[in-house]
Amino acid sequence: MTALRYDVNLSILFTELPLLQRPAAAAACGFDAVEMWWPFDGPVPADSELDALAGALDDAGVSLVGLNFDAGHMPSGDRGLLSSRSTSRRFRDNIDVTVGFAERMGCRVLNALYGNTSDDTEHDLALENLALAVTAARPIGATVVIEALNSHENTRYPLTSSKAALEVVDQVPGTAFLADFYHLARMGEDLPALIASSAGRFGHVQIADVPGRGQPGTGELDYAELLTLLAASPYDGPVGLEYKPVGPSADSFGWLEDMP
């Protein structure tokens, strides 16, 4: 069994601070790796915005291990751009920017949220856009991952189980499954069984406790067991902390002392 490596999602942790101050805050808490959702307002930010974020990451000495493609305006309920005719162009405009920034920062996991069901949803279009993302990501050695979300909070998102997400992965070579234990547990999945059957297909893992999405130890999941199983599995990537901290972010990491 190997020790797991943990990273902090700066889009949900350290939000007490402006984005460009969060990498240093994560480093001050002992982390050397971070991930984030698409952090810009549109698909093609100005070079100065990209430079500022790269500088903040470099100055803090943290590596970027996961990055979302543009997923729309998530505070308003958007959950991706892949599957809709009305948003497909925005996704395609974002591909080269995301891959270019990932190459610059050494990031090798790129998350493409599928998109909410709408009047113009087309599954074949989603697969086509995923294939375009894979083609762009392959030369830098990056993997495009597909995520299932829970339907309690994401009522129009169609991929709500590991089975549904893995079916998409099966249709697009070069993709992998983003196993978000919080979303999967909210949908009643047997996480130990999933780790046993499918950890070799995980492209990334994210965690939070259930039902409140707080840090492990604030809810129902036995993370000591789950992470021990994960550490003994074929999965060898980082574990993203993607939770809403109960209290200040910097005070929310004590549970890690008892984890593999």
mmCIF file of N, CA, C and O in Angstrom, residues 128-217:
data_model
loop_
_atom_site.group_PDB
_atom_site.id
_atom_site.type_symbol
_atom_site.label_atom_id
_atom_site.label_comp_id
_atom_site.label_asym_id
_atom_site.label_seq_id
_atom_site.Cartn_x
_atom_site.Cartn_y
_atom_site.Cartn_z
ATOM 1 N N GLU A 128 -18.573 13.841 -29.465
ATOM 2 C CA GLU A 128 -17.728 14.516 -30.455
ATOM 3 C C GLU A 128 -16.832 15.554 -29.769
ATOM 4 O O GLU A 128 -15.629 15.654 -30.056
ATOM 5 N N ASN A 129 -17.410 16.315 -28.854
ATOM 6 C CA ASN A 129 -16.623 17.330 -28.155
ATOM 7 C C ASN A 129 -15.589 16.698 -27.231
ATOM 8 O O ASN A 129 -14.464 17.207 -27.113
ATOM 9 N N LEU A 130 -15.946 15.609 -26.595
ATOM 10 C CA LEU A 130 -14.965 14.905 -25.772
ATOM 11 C C LEU A 130 -13.801 14.410 -26.625
ATOM 12 O O LEU A 130 -12.636 14.500 -26.213
ATOM 13 N N ALA A 131 -14.118 13.882 -27.791
ATOM 14 C CA ALA A 131 -13.050 13.393 -28.669
ATOM 15 C C ALA A 131 -12.124 14.532 -29.096
ATOM 16 O O ALA A 131 -10.903 14.351 -29.184
ATOM 17 N N LEU A 132 -12.690 15.709 -29.345
ATOM 18 C CA LEU A 132 -11.853 16.865 -29.682
ATOM 19 C C LEU A 132 -10.946 17.240 -28.511
ATOM 20 O O LEU A 132 -9.766 17.575 -28.707
ATOM 21 N N ALA A 133 -11.488 17.192 -27.298
ATOM 22 C CA ALA A 133 -10.684 17.506 -26.122
ATOM 23 C C ALA A 133 -9.565 16.490 -25.928
ATOM 24 O O ALA A 133 -8.427 16.852 -25.600
ATOM 25 N N VAL A 134 -9.867 15.219 -26.137
ATOM 26 C CA VAL A 134 -8.851 14.175 -26.008
ATOM 27 C C VAL A 134 -7.743 14.379 -27.039
ATOM 28 O O VAL A 134 -6.544 14.250 -26.725
ATOM 29 N N THR A 135 -8.122 14.702 -28.265
ATOM 30 C CA THR A 135 -7.126 14.923 -29.318
ATOM 31 C C THR A 135 -6.190 16.065 -28.954
ATOM 32 O O THR A 135 -4.974 15.999 -29.192
ATOM 33 N N ALA A 136 -6.734 17.122 -28.358
ATOM 34 C CA ALA A 136 -5.907 18.259 -27.957
ATOM 35 C C ALA A 136 -5.044 17.929 -26.748
ATOM 36 O O ALA A 136 -3.899 18.406 -26.640
ATOM 37 N N ALA A 137 -5.581 17.132 -25.822
ATOM 38 C CA ALA A 137 -4.876 16.839 -24.572
ATOM 39 C C ALA A 137 -3.799 15.768 -24.735
ATOM 40 O O ALA A 137 -2.819 15.758 -23.979
ATOM 41 N N ARG A 138 -3.968 14.894 -25.695
ATOM 42 C CA ARG A 138 -3.053 13.756 -25.825
ATOM 43 C C ARG A 138 -1.589 14.174 -26.004
ATOM 44 O O ARG A 138 -0.704 13.589 -25.370
ATOM 45 N N PRO A 139 -1.280 15.195 -26.829
ATOM 46 C CA PRO A 139 0.141 15.536 -27.017
ATOM 47 C C PRO A 139 0.848 16.011 -25.756
ATOM 48 O O PRO A 139 2.076 15.938 -25.687
ATOM 49 N N ILE A 140 0.110 16.497 -24.759
ATOM 50 C CA ILE A 140 0.768 16.932 -23.517
ATOM 51 C C ILE A 140 0.680 15.853 -22.431
ATOM 52 O O ILE A 140 1.068 16.086 -21.290
ATOM 53 N N GLY A 141 0.158 14.684 -22.803
ATOM 54 C CA GLY A 141 0.071 13.584 -21.842
ATOM 55 C C GLY A 141 -1.028 13.741 -20.820
ATOM 56 O O GLY A 141 -0.972 13.129 -19.745
ATOM 57 N N ALA A 142 -2.050 14.546 -21.146
ATOM 58 C CA ALA A 142 -3.146 14.781 -20.201
ATOM 59 C C ALA A 142 -4.323 13.853 -20.489
ATOM 60 O O ALA A 142 -4.565 13.458 -21.638
ATOM 61 N N THR A 143 -5.063 13.524 -19.432
ATOM 62 C CA THR A 143 -6.254 12.693 -19.524
ATOM 63 C C THR A 143 -7.495 13.547 -19.302
ATOM 64 O O THR A 143 -7.547 14.357 -18.375
ATOM 65 N N VAL A 144 -8.485 13.368 -20.155
ATOM 66 C CA VAL A 144 -9.778 14.034 -19.979
ATOM 67 C C VAL A 144 -10.667 13.120 -19.146
ATOM 68 O O VAL A 144 -10.833 11.935 -19.472
ATOM 69 N N VAL A 145 -11.216 13.654 -18.054
ATOM 70 C CA VAL A 145 -12.028 12.831 -17.160
ATOM 71 C C VAL A 145 -13.492 13.244 -17.215
ATOM 72 O O VAL A 145 -13.823 14.399 -17.483
ATOM 73 N N ILE A 146 -14.353 12.259 -16.943
ATOM 74 C CA ILE A 146 -15.808 12.418 -16.982
ATOM 75 C C ILE A 146 -16.344 12.166 -15.579
ATOM 76 O O ILE A 146 -16.014 11.158 -14.950
ATOM 77 N N GLU A 147 -17.219 13.057 -15.112
ATOM 78 C CA GLU A 147 -17.686 13.020 -13.731
ATOM 79 C C GLU A 147 -19.189 12.775 -13.658
ATOM 80 O O GLU A 147 -19.956 13.303 -14.460
ATOM 81 N N ALA A 148 -19.588 11.976 -12.667
ATOM 82 C CA ALA A 148 -20.998 11.845 -12.307
ATOM 83 C C ALA A 148 -21.294 12.796 -11.155
ATOM 84 O O ALA A 148 -20.489 12.940 -10.235
ATOM 85 N N LEU A 149 -22.447 13.462 -11.208
ATOM 86 C CA LEU A 149 -22.888 14.364 -10.152
ATOM 87 C C LEU A 149 -24.179 13.838 -9.538
ATOM 88 O O LEU A 149 -24.914 13.078 -10.170
ATOM 89 N N ASN A 150 -24.459 14.261 -8.307
ATOM 90 C CA ASN A 150 -25.693 13.791 -7.683
ATOM 91 C C ASN A 150 -26.889 14.610 -8.156
ATOM 92 O O ASN A 150 -26.780 15.811 -8.424
ATOM 93 N N SER A 151 -28.037 13.952 -8.252
ATOM 94 C CA SER A 151 -29.232 14.593 -8.792
ATOM 95 C C SER A 151 -29.956 15.457 -7.765
ATOM 96 O O SER A 151 -30.829 16.250 -8.134
ATOM 97 N N HIS A 152 -29.596 15.349 -6.485
ATOM 98 C CA HIS A 152 -30.238 16.168 -5.463
ATOM 99 C C HIS A 152 -29.885 17.649 -5.654
ATOM 100 O O HIS A 152 -30.732 18.523 -5.484
ATOM 101 N N GLU A 153 -28.652 17.911 -6.017
ATOM 102 C CA GLU A 153 -28.175 19.279 -6.203
ATOM 103 C C GLU A 153 -28.033 19.666 -7.672
ATOM 104 O O GLU A 153 -27.877 20.854 -7.984
ATOM 105 N N ASN A 154 -28.067 18.683 -8.537
ATOM 106 C CA ASN A 154 -27.831 18.913 -9.971
ATOM 107 C C ASN A 154 -28.957 18.225 -10.739
ATOM 108 O O ASN A 154 -28.752 17.189 -11.366
ATOM 109 N N THR A 155 -30.124 18.824 -10.683
ATOM 110 C CA THR A 155 -31.346 18.123 -11.090
ATOM 111 C C THR A 155 -31.428 17.843 -12.582
ATOM 112 O O THR A 155 -32.181 16.968 -12.996
ATOM 113 N N ARG A 156 -30.682 18.577 -13.394
ATOM 114 C CA ARG A 156 -30.751 18.376 -14.848
ATOM 115 C C ARG A 156 -29.491 17.744 -15.422
ATOM 116 O O ARG A 156 -29.364 17.623 -16.644
ATOM 117 N N TYR A 157 -28.576 17.320 -14.558
ATOM 118 C CA TYR A 157 -27.342 16.696 -15.033
ATOM 119 C C TYR A 157 -27.620 15.211 -15.260
ATOM 120 O O TYR A 157 -28.080 14.513 -14.347
ATOM 121 N N PRO A 158 -27.355 14.689 -16.456
ATOM 122 C CA PRO A 158 -27.815 13.335 -16.781
ATOM 123 C C PRO A 158 -26.914 12.204 -16.289
ATOM 124 O O PRO A 158 -27.370 11.063 -16.222
ATOM 125 N N LEU A 159 -25.651 12.492 -15.984
ATOM 126 C CA LEU A 159 -24.742 11.424 -15.541
ATOM 127 C C LEU A 159 -24.724 11.426 -14.016
ATOM 128 O O LEU A 159 -24.015 12.215 -13.396
ATOM 129 N N THR A 160 -25.518 10.555 -13.408
ATOM 130 C CA THR A 160 -25.681 10.570 -11.957
ATOM 131 C C THR A 160 -25.246 9.264 -11.301
ATOM 132 O O THR A 160 -25.586 9.010 -10.148
ATOM 133 N N SER A 161 -24.488 8.462 -11.991
ATOM 134 C CA SER A 161 -23.989 7.199 -11.441
ATOM 135 C C SER A 161 -22.650 6.864 -12.075
ATOM 136 O O SER A 161 -22.317 7.350 -13.165
ATOM 137 N N SER A 162 -21.893 6.013 -11.392
ATOM 138 C CA SER A 162 -20.633 5.552 -11.982
ATOM 139 C C SER A 162 -20.910 4.802 -13.280
ATOM 140 O O SER A 162 -20.140 4.924 -14.250
ATOM 141 N N LYS A 163 -21.983 4.049 -13.334
ATOM 142 C CA LYS A 163 -22.328 3.290 -14.537
ATOM 143 C C LYS A 163 -22.520 4.234 -15.721
ATOM 144 O O LYS A 163 -21.987 3.989 -16.811
ATOM 145 N N ALA A 164 -23.284 5.318 -15.507
ATOM 146 C CA ALA A 164 -23.545 6.244 -16.612
ATOM 147 C C ALA A 164 -22.269 6.932 -17.076
ATOM 148 O O ALA A 164 -22.031 7.094 -18.280
ATOM 149 N N ALA A 165 -21.424 7.343 -16.131
ATOM 150 C CA ALA A 165 -20.179 8.003 -16.511
ATOM 151 C C ALA A 165 -19.233 7.040 -17.217
ATOM 152 O O ALA A 165 -18.580 7.403 -18.205
ATOM 153 N N LEU A 166 -19.150 5.813 -16.722
ATOM 154 C CA LEU A 166 -18.251 4.840 -17.336
ATOM 155 C C LEU A 166 -18.728 4.438 -18.732
ATOM 156 O O LEU A 166 -17.907 4.102 -19.598
ATOM 157 N N GLU A 167 -20.025 4.493 -18.967
ATOM 158 C CA GLU A 167 -20.525 4.229 -20.323
ATOM 159 C C GLU A 167 -20.019 5.289 -21.301
ATOM 160 O O GLU A 167 -19.702 4.982 -22.449
ATOM 161 N N VAL A 168 -19.937 6.542 -20.851
ATOM 162 C CA VAL A 168 -19.371 7.593 -21.695
ATOM 163 C C VAL A 168 -17.881 7.349 -21.909
ATOM 164 O O VAL A 168 -17.364 7.460 -23.034
ATOM 165 N N VAL A 169 -17.178 7.005 -20.835
ATOM 166 C CA VAL A 169 -15.744 6.704 -20.942
ATOM 167 C C VAL A 169 -15.513 5.595 -21.969
ATOM 168 O O VAL A 169 -14.576 5.664 -22.776
ATOM 169 N N ASP A 170 -16.374 4.580 -21.952
ATOM 170 C CA ASP A 170 -16.224 3.462 -22.882
ATOM 171 C C ASP A 170 -16.370 3.908 -24.341
ATOM 172 O O ASP A 170 -15.814 3.272 -25.246
ATOM 173 N N GLN A 171 -17.101 4.990 -24.558
ATOM 174 C CA GLN A 171 -17.369 5.434 -25.924
ATOM 175 C C GLN A 171 -16.329 6.406 -26.471
ATOM 176 O O GLN A 171 -16.334 6.688 -27.677
ATOM 177 N N VAL A 172 -15.463 6.913 -25.600
ATOM 178 C CA VAL A 172 -14.458 7.890 -26.049
ATOM 179 C C VAL A 172 -13.078 7.447 -25.562
ATOM 180 O O VAL A 172 -12.705 7.710 -24.413
ATOM 181 N N PRO A 173 -12.322 6.755 -26.385
ATOM 182 C CA PRO A 173 -10.975 6.344 -25.968
ATOM 183 C C PRO A 173 -10.136 7.548 -25.559
ATOM 184 O O PRO A 173 -10.199 8.614 -26.180
ATOM 185 N N GLY A 174 -9.370 7.358 -24.496
ATOM 186 C CA GLY A 174 -8.532 8.435 -24.003
ATOM 187 C C GLY A 174 -9.128 9.182 -22.837
ATOM 188 O O GLY A 174 -8.482 10.069 -22.271
ATOM 189 N N THR A 175 -10.378 8.856 -22.462
ATOM 190 C CA THR A 175 -10.994 9.447 -21.284
ATOM 191 C C THR A 175 -10.914 8.474 -20.110
ATOM 192 O O THR A 175 -10.609 7.295 -20.269
ATOM 193 N N ALA A 176 -11.187 8.991 -18.911
ATOM 194 C CA ALA A 176 -11.218 8.179 -17.705
ATOM 195 C C ALA A 176 -12.302 8.728 -16.787
ATOM 196 O O ALA A 176 -12.889 9.790 -17.036
ATOM 197 N N PHE A 177 -12.555 8.015 -15.716
ATOM 198 C CA PHE A 177 -13.636 8.351 -14.795
ATOM 199 C C PHE A 177 -13.116 9.188 -13.644
ATOM 200 O O PHE A 177 -12.151 8.814 -12.982
ATOM 201 N N LEU A 178 -13.756 10.337 -13.408
ATOM 202 C CA LEU A 178 -13.495 11.115 -12.203
ATOM 203 C C LEU A 178 -14.445 10.596 -11.125
ATOM 204 O O LEU A 178 -15.651 10.834 -11.185
ATOM 205 N N ALA A 179 -13.894 9.900 -10.141
ATOM 206 C CA ALA A 179 -14.703 9.323 -9.065
ATOM 207 C C ALA A 179 -14.806 10.328 -7.926
ATOM 208 O O ALA A 179 -13.878 10.475 -7.128
ATOM 209 N N ASP A 180 -15.910 11.050 -7.889
ATOM 210 C CA ASP A 180 -16.168 11.992 -6.798
ATOM 211 C C ASP A 180 -16.992 11.252 -5.755
ATOM 212 O O ASP A 180 -18.185 11.004 -5.941
ATOM 213 N N PHE A 181 -16.343 10.877 -4.656
ATOM 214 C CA PHE A 181 -16.999 10.029 -3.664
ATOM 215 C C PHE A 181 -18.207 10.713 -3.033
ATOM 216 O O PHE A 181 -19.166 10.049 -2.634
ATOM 217 N N TYR A 182 -18.175 12.027 -2.926
ATOM 218 C CA TYR A 182 -19.316 12.738 -2.361
ATOM 219 C C TYR A 182 -20.551 12.551 -3.241
ATOM 220 O O TYR A 182 -21.615 12.124 -2.763
ATOM 221 N N HIS A 183 -20.432 12.881 -4.521
ATOM 222 C CA HIS A 183 -21.584 12.773 -5.414
ATOM 223 C C HIS A 183 -22.082 11.333 -5.503
ATOM 224 O O HIS A 183 -23.299 11.082 -5.473
ATOM 225 N N LEU A 184 -21.152 10.389 -5.598
ATOM 226 C CA LEU A 184 -21.547 8.983 -5.731
ATOM 227 C C LEU A 184 -22.246 8.487 -4.471
ATOM 228 O O LEU A 184 -23.251 7.770 -4.544
ATOM 229 N N ALA A 185 -21.735 8.870 -3.302
ATOM 230 C CA ALA A 185 -22.366 8.452 -2.053
ATOM 231 C C ALA A 185 -23.747 9.067 -1.894
ATOM 232 O O ALA A 185 -24.673 8.418 -1.382
ATOM 233 N N ARG A 186 -23.905 10.308 -2.328
ATOM 234 C CA ARG A 186 -25.237 10.929 -2.266
ATOM 235 C C ARG A 186 -26.247 10.151 -3.097
ATOM 236 O O ARG A 186 -27.453 10.173 -2.811
ATOM 237 N N MET A 187 -25.761 9.465 -4.122
ATOM 238 C CA MET A 187 -26.646 8.662 -4.971
ATOM 239 C C MET A 187 -26.754 7.216 -4.495
ATOM 240 O O MET A 187 -27.333 6.369 -5.181
ATOM 241 N N GLY A 188 -26.182 6.923 -3.332
ATOM 242 C CA GLY A 188 -26.337 5.603 -2.736
ATOM 243 C C GLY A 188 -25.392 4.542 -3.255
ATOM 244 O O GLY A 188 -25.619 3.341 -3.019
ATOM 245 N N GLU A 189 -24.317 4.932 -3.918
ATOM 246 C CA GLU A 189 -23.402 3.918 -4.452
ATOM 247 C C GLU A 189 -22.575 3.274 -3.340
ATOM 248 O O GLU A 189 -22.248 3.907 -2.328
ATOM 249 N N ASP A 190 -22.225 2.025 -3.566
ATOM 250 C CA ASP A 190 -21.377 1.263 -2.647
ATOM 251 C C ASP A 190 -19.925 1.598 -2.990
ATOM 252 O O ASP A 190 -19.347 1.031 -3.924
ATOM 253 N N LEU A 191 -19.327 2.521 -2.253
ATOM 254 C CA LEU A 191 -17.992 2.997 -2.610
ATOM 255 C C LEU A 191 -16.912 1.925 -2.451
ATOM 256 O O LEU A 191 -16.041 1.830 -3.317
ATOM 257 N N PRO A 192 -16.903 1.128 -1.383
ATOM 258 C CA PRO A 192 -15.901 0.055 -1.330
ATOM 259 C C PRO A 192 -15.988 -0.891 -2.526
ATOM 260 O O PRO A 192 -14.958 -1.292 -3.085
ATOM 261 N N ALA A 193 -17.207 -1.208 -2.937
ATOM 262 C CA ALA A 193 -17.362 -2.091 -4.095
ATOM 263 C C ALA A 193 -16.884 -1.407 -5.370
ATOM 264 O O ALA A 193 -16.262 -2.044 -6.240
ATOM 265 N N LEU A 194 -17.150 -0.122 -5.497
ATOM 266 C CA LEU A 194 -16.691 0.612 -6.677
ATOM 267 C C LEU A 194 -15.166 0.660 -6.736
ATOM 268 O O LEU A 194 -14.575 0.480 -7.810
ATOM 269 N N ILE A 195 -14.529 0.916 -5.601
ATOM 270 C CA ILE A 195 -13.064 0.915 -5.576
ATOM 271 C C ILE A 195 -12.533 -0.447 -5.987
ATOM 272 O O ILE A 195 -11.590 -0.555 -6.789
ATOM 273 N N ALA A 196 -13.149 -1.507 -5.468
ATOM 274 C CA ALA A 196 -12.688 -2.861 -5.779
ATOM 275 C C ALA A 196 -12.851 -3.194 -7.258
ATOM 276 O O ALA A 196 -11.996 -3.854 -7.857
ATOM 277 N N SER A 197 -13.940 -2.721 -7.863
ATOM 278 C CA SER A 197 -14.224 -3.125 -9.242
ATOM 279 C C SER A 197 -13.619 -2.196 -10.293
ATOM 280 O O SER A 197 -13.309 -2.628 -11.406
ATOM 281 N N SER A 198 -13.428 -0.915 -9.939
ATOM 282 C CA SER A 198 -13.170 0.064 -10.995
ATOM 283 C C SER A 198 -12.047 1.046 -10.728
ATOM 284 O O SER A 198 -11.834 1.961 -11.534
ATOM 285 N N ALA A 199 -11.282 0.890 -9.640
ATOM 286 C CA ALA A 199 -10.248 1.883 -9.329
ATOM 287 C C ALA A 199 -9.229 2.027 -10.451
ATOM 288 O O ALA A 199 -8.665 3.115 -10.653
ATOM 289 N N GLY A 200 -9.000 0.969 -11.189
ATOM 290 C CA GLY A 200 -8.063 1.034 -12.297
ATOM 291 C C GLY A 200 -8.539 1.928 -13.434
ATOM 292 O O GLY A 200 -7.747 2.276 -14.308
ATOM 293 N N ARG A 201 -9.816 2.306 -13.393
ATOM 294 C CA ARG A 201 -10.375 3.182 -14.427
ATOM 295 C C ARG A 201 -10.537 4.620 -13.936
ATOM 296 O O ARG A 201 -11.007 5.463 -14.677
ATOM 297 N N PHE A 202 -10.149 4.852 -12.688
ATOM 298 C CA PHE A 202 -10.238 6.213 -12.161
ATOM 299 C C PHE A 202 -9.137 7.069 -12.774
ATOM 300 O O PHE A 202 -7.961 6.710 -12.753
ATOM 301 N N GLY A 203 -9.517 8.236 -13.286
ATOM 302 C CA GLY A 203 -8.531 9.204 -13.730
ATOM 303 C C GLY A 203 -8.245 10.252 -12.687
ATOM 304 O O GLY A 203 -7.226 10.943 -12.737
ATOM 305 N N HIS A 204 -9.146 10.365 -11.719
ATOM 306 C CA HIS A 204 -8.975 11.309 -10.616
ATOM 307 C C HIS A 204 -9.990 10.934 -9.547
ATOM 308 O O HIS A 204 -11.001 10.277 -9.835
ATOM 309 N N VAL A 205 -9.720 11.337 -8.302
ATOM 310 C CA VAL A 205 -10.641 11.105 -7.179
ATOM 311 C C VAL A 205 -10.813 12.413 -6.431
ATOM 312 O O VAL A 205 -9.842 13.153 -6.205
ATOM 313 N N GLN A 206 -12.053 12.697 -6.048
ATOM 314 C CA GLN A 206 -12.356 13.848 -5.200
ATOM 315 C C GLN A 206 -13.204 13.382 -4.022
ATOM 316 O O GLN A 206 -13.982 12.433 -4.147
ATOM 317 N N ILE A 207 -13.069 14.076 -2.881
ATOM 318 C CA ILE A 207 -13.771 13.617 -1.689
ATOM 319 C C ILE A 207 -14.401 14.774 -0.923
ATOM 320 O O ILE A 207 -13.921 15.906 -0.943
ATOM 321 N N ALA A 208 -15.487 14.439 -0.239
ATOM 322 C CA ALA A 208 -16.151 15.281 0.753
ATOM 323 C C ALA A 208 -17.088 14.356 1.512
ATOM 324 O O ALA A 208 -17.402 13.248 1.054
ATOM 325 N N ASP A 209 -17.530 14.784 2.677
ATOM 326 C CA ASP A 209 -18.401 13.927 3.470
ATOM 327 C C ASP A 209 -19.865 14.148 3.092
ATOM 328 O O ASP A 209 -20.233 15.142 2.468
ATOM 329 N N VAL A 210 -20.683 13.205 3.491
ATOM 330 C CA VAL A 210 -22.104 13.167 3.161
ATOM 331 C C VAL A 210 -22.914 13.261 4.455
ATOM 332 O O VAL A 210 -22.553 12.612 5.440
ATOM 333 N N PRO A 211 -23.984 14.069 4.475
ATOM 334 C CA PRO A 211 -24.627 14.726 3.341
ATOM 335 C C PRO A 211 -24.250 16.181 3.133
ATOM 336 O O PRO A 211 -24.647 16.773 2.137
ATOM 337 N N GLY A 212 -23.501 16.805 4.023
ATOM 338 C CA GLY A 212 -23.323 18.254 3.964
ATOM 339 C C GLY A 212 -22.193 18.754 3.111
ATOM 340 O O GLY A 212 -21.994 19.955 2.980
ATOM 341 N N ARG A 213 -21.389 17.862 2.551
ATOM 342 C CA ARG A 213 -20.234 18.181 1.726
ATOM 343 C C ARG A 213 -19.114 18.857 2.541
ATOM 344 O O ARG A 213 -18.286 19.566 2.000
ATOM 345 N N GLY A 214 -19.103 18.632 3.842
ATOM 346 C CA GLY A 214 -18.015 19.126 4.661
ATOM 347 C C GLY A 214 -16.812 18.208 4.590
ATOM 348 O O GLY A 214 -16.780 17.213 3.859
ATOM 349 N N GLN A 215 -15.788 18.539 5.379
ATOM 350 C CA GLN A 215 -14.586 17.715 5.408
ATOM 351 C C GLN A 215 -14.875 16.344 6.028
ATOM 352 O O GLN A 215 -15.827 16.187 6.790
ATOM 353 N N PRO A 216 -14.106 15.318 5.660
ATOM 354 C CA PRO A 216 -14.266 14.018 6.284
ATOM 355 C C PRO A 216 -14.296 14.136 7.807
ATOM 356 O O PRO A 216 -13.531 14.883 8.405
ATOM 357 N N GLY A 217 -15.210 13.363 8.390
ATOM 358 C CA GLY A 217 -15.409 13.429 9.835
ATOM 359 C C GLY A 217 -16.598 14.259 10.239
ATOM 360 O O GLY A 217 -16.993 14.236 11.415
#
